[in-house]
mmCIF file of C-alpha atoms in Angstrom:
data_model
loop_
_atom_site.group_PDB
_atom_site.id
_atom_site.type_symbol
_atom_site.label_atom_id
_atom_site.label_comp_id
_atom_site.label_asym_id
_atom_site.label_seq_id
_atom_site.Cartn_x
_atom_site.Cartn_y
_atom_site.Cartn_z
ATOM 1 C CA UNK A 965 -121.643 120.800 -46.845
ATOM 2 C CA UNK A 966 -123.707 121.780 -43.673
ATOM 3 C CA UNK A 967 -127.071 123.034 -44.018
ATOM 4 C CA UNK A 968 -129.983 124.159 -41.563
ATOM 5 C CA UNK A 969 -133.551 124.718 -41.709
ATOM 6 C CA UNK A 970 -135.461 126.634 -39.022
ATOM 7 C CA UNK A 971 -139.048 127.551 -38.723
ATOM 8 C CA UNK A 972 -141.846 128.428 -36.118
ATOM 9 C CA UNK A 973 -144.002 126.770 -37.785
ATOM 10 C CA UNK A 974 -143.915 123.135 -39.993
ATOM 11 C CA UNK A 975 -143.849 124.014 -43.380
ATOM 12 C CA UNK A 976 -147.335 122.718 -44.979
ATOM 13 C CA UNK A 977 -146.777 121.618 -48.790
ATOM 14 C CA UNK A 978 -149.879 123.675 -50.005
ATOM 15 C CA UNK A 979 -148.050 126.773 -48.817
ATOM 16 C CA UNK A 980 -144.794 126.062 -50.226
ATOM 17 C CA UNK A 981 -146.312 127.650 -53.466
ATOM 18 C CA UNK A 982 -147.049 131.754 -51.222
ATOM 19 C CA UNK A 983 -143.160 131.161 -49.865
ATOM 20 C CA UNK A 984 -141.082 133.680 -50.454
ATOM 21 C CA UNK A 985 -137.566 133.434 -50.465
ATOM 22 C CA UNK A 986 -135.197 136.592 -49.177
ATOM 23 C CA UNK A 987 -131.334 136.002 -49.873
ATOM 24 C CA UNK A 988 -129.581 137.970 -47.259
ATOM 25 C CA UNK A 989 -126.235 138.608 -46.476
ATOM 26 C CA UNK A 990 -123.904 138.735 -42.944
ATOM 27 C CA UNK A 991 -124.347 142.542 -42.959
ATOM 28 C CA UNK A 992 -127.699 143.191 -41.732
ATOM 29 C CA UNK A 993 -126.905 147.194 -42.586
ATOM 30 C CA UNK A 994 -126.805 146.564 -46.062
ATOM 31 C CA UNK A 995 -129.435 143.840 -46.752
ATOM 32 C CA UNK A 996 -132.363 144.913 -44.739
ATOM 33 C CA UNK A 997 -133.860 146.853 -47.567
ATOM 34 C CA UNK A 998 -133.883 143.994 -49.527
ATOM 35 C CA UNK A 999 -136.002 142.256 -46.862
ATOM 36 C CA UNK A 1000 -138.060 145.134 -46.635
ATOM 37 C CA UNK A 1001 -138.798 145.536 -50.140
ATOM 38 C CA UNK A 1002 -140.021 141.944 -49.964
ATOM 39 C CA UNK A 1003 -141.857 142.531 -46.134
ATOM 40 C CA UNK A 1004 -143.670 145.370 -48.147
ATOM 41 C CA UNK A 1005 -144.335 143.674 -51.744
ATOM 42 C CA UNK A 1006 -145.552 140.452 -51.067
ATOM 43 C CA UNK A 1007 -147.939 141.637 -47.683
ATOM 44 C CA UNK A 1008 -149.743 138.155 -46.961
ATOM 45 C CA UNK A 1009 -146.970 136.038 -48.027
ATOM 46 C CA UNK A 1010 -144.714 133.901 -45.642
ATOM 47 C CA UNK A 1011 -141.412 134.492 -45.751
ATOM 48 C CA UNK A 1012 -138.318 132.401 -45.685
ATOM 49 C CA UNK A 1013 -134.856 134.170 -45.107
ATOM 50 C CA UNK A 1014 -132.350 132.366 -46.937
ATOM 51 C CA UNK A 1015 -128.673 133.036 -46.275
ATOM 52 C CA UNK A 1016 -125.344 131.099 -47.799
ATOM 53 C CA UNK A 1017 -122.871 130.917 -44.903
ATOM 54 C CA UNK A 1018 -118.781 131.021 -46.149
ATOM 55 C CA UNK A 1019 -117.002 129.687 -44.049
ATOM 56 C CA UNK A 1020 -113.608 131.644 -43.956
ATOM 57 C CA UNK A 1021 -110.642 130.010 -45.617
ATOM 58 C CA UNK A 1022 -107.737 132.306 -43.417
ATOM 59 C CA UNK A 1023 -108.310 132.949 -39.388
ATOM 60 C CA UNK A 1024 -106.968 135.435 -37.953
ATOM 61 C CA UNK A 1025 -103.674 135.088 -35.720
ATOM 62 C CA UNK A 1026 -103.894 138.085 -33.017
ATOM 63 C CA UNK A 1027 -101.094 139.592 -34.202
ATOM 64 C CA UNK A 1028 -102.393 141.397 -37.758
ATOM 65 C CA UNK A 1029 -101.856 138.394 -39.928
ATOM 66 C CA UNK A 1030 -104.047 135.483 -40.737
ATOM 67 C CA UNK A 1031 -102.936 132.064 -41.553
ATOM 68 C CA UNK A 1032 -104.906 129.348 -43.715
ATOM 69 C CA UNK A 1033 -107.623 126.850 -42.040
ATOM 70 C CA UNK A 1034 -105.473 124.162 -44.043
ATOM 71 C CA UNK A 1035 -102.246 124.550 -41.864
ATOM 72 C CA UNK A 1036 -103.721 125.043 -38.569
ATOM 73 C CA UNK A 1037 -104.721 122.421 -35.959
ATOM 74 C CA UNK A 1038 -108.382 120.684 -36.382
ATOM 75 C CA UNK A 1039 -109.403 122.064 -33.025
ATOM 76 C CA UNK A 1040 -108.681 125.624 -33.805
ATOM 77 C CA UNK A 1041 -110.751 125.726 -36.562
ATOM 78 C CA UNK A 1042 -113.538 123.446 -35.247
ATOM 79 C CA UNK A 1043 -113.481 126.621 -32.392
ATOM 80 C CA UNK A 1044 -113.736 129.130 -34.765
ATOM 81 C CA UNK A 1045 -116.154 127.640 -36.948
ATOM 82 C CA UNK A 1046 -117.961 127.476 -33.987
ATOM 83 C CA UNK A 1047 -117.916 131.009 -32.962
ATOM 84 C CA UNK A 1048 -118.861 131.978 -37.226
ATOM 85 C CA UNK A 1049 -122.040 129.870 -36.595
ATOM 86 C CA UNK A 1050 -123.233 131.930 -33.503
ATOM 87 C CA UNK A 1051 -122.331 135.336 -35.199
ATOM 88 C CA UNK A 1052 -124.140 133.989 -38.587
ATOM 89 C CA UNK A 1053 -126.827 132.870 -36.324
ATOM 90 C CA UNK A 1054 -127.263 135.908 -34.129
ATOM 91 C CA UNK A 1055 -127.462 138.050 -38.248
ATOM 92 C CA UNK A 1056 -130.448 135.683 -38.744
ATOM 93 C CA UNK A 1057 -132.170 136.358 -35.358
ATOM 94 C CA UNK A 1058 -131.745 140.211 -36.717
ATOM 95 C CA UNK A 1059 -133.650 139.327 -40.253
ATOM 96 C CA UNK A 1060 -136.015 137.548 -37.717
ATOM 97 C CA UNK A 1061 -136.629 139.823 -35.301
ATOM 98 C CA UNK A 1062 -137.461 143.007 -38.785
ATOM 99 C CA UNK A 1063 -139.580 140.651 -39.974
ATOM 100 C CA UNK A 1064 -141.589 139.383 -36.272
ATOM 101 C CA UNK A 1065 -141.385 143.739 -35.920
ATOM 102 C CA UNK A 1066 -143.720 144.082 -39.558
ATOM 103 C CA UNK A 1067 -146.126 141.157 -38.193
ATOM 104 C CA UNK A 1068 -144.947 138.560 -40.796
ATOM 105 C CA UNK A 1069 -144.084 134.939 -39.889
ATOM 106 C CA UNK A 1070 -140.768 134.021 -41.060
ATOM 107 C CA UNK A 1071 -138.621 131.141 -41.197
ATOM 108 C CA UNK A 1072 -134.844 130.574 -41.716
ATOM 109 C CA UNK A 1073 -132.843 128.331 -44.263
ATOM 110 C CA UNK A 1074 -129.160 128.112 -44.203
ATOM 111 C CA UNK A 1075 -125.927 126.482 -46.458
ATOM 112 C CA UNK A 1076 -122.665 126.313 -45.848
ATOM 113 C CA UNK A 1077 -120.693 126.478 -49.027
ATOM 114 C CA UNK A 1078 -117.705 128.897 -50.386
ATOM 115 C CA UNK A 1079 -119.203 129.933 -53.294
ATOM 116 C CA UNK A 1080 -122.602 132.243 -52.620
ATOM 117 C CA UNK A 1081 -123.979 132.159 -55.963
ATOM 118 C CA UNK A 1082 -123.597 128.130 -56.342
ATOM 119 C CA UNK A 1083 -125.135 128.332 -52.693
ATOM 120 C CA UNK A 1084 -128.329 130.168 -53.624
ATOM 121 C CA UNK A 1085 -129.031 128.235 -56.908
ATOM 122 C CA UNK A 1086 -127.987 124.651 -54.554
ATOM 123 C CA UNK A 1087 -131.541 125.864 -52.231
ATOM 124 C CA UNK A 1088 -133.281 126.787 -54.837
ATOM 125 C CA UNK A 1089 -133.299 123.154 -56.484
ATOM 126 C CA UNK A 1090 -132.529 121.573 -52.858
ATOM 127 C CA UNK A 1091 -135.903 123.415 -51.729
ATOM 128 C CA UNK A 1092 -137.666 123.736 -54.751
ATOM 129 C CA UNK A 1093 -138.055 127.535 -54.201
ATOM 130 C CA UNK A 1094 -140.466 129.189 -56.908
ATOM 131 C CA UNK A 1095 -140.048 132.773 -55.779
ATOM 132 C CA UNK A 1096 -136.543 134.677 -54.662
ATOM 133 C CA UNK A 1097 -136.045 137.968 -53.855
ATOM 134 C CA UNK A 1098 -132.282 138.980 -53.500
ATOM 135 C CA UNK A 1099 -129.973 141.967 -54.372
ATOM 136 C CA UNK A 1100 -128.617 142.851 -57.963
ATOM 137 C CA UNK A 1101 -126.459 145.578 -56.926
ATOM 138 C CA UNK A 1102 -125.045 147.054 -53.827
ATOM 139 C CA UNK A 1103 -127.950 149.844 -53.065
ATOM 140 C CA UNK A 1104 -125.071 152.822 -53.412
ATOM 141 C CA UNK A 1105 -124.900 151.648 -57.240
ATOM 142 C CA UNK A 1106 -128.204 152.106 -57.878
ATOM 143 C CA UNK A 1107 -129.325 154.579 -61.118
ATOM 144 C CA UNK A 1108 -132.718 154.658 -62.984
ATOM 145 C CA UNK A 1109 -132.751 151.651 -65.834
ATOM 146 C CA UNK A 1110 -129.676 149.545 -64.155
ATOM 147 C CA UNK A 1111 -128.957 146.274 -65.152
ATOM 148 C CA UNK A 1112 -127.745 143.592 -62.234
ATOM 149 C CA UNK A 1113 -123.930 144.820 -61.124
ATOM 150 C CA UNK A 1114 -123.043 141.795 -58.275
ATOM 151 C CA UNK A 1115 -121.430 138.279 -59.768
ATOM 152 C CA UNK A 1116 -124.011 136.964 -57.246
ATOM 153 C CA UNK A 1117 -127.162 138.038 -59.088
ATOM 154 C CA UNK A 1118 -125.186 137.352 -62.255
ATOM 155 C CA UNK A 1119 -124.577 133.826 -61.529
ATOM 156 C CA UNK A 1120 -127.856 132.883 -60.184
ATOM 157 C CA UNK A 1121 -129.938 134.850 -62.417
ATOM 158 C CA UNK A 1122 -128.373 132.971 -65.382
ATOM 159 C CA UNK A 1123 -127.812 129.276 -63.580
ATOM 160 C CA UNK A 1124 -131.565 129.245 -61.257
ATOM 161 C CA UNK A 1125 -133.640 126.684 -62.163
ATOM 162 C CA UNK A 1126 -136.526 128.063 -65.060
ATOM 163 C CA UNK A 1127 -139.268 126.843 -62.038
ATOM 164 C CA UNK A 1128 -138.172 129.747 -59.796
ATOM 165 C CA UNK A 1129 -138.762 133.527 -60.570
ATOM 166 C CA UNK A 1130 -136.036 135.525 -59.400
ATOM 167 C CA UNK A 1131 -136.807 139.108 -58.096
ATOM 168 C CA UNK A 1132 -133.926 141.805 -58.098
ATOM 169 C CA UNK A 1133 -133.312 144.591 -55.943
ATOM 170 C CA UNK A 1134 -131.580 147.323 -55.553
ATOM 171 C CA UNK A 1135 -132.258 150.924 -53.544
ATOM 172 C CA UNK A 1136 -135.423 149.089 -52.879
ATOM 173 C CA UNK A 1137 -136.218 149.154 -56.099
ATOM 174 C CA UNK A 1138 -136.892 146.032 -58.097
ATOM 175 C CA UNK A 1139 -134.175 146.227 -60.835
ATOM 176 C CA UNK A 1140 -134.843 143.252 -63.105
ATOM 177 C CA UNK A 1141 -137.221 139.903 -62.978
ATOM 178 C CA UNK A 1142 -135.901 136.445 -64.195
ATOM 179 C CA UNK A 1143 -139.295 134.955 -65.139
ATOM 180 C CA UNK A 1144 -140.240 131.090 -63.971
#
């Protein structure tokens, strides 16, 4: 399981408690409000993107079809692997660069795992993170009194650590709160 950690700054432990933590996915169209929402509600705070990386399981052949990682050569995938961690680091330099744009210092954590939900909760206990804001349901979903819609916020909403209060949002709105 590969992991990363990125900041501008070294993390000091008395500030560990004013993190916040913004999951975010590898379409920067469709999360940005959810880093937004969390830009604009916790003004002060620092701010730690937080994004589970998949690696794909099938790569593509150049001729429509795909064929598994599992029956191709180890170089092949090592290359594309390769290429998945400059596009999925090139998405975080966009979360970067909206949050550098509203004057917020922000820094980056990353896992690689195949599972996103089992991902998120893995940083929050990894990381000890006490406050995450992510997405309960794509925004096109949204409707006054929803409950969370993606398997995602399912998942981690009921299998996150009790020490970390979980923040939901969709339509930048704030959906639902799993208390600490």
């Amino acid at each position: 399981m590969a992991s990363g950690h990125e900041t501008s700054a070294d993390p000091v432990k008395s500030v560990i408690e004013e993190m916040i933590y913004v999951a975010v996915g590898t379409n920067v169209k469709d999360c940005k409000s959810i880093l937004l929402w969390a830009l604009r509600n916790f003004g002060g705070k620092r701010i730690c993107i937080v994004h589970v990386h998949r690696p794909t399981q099938w790569i593509p052949n150049g001729l429509g079809g795909h064929h598994p990682v599992s029956s191709l050569d180890e170089r092949i995938v090592r290359d594309y692997r390769k290429a998945e961690g400059k596009i999925m680091n090139e998405t975080l330099e966009e979360y970067h660069s909206i949050c550098h744009g509203e004057g917020v210092q922000a820094q980056r954590v990353w896992i690689e795992m195949d599972d996103i939900g089992k991902g998120i909760v893995e940083l929050i206990s990894r990381d000890g993170i006490k406050e995450l804001v992510m997405g309960g349901a794509l925004d096109k979903h949204y409707k006054e009194k929803m409950s969370l819609r993606s398997k995602k916020a399912k998942y981690v909403c009921k299998r996150a650590p009790l020490s970390c209060r979980v923040l939901f949002i969709c339509n930048s709105r704030l959906i639902y709160t799993r208390f600490a």
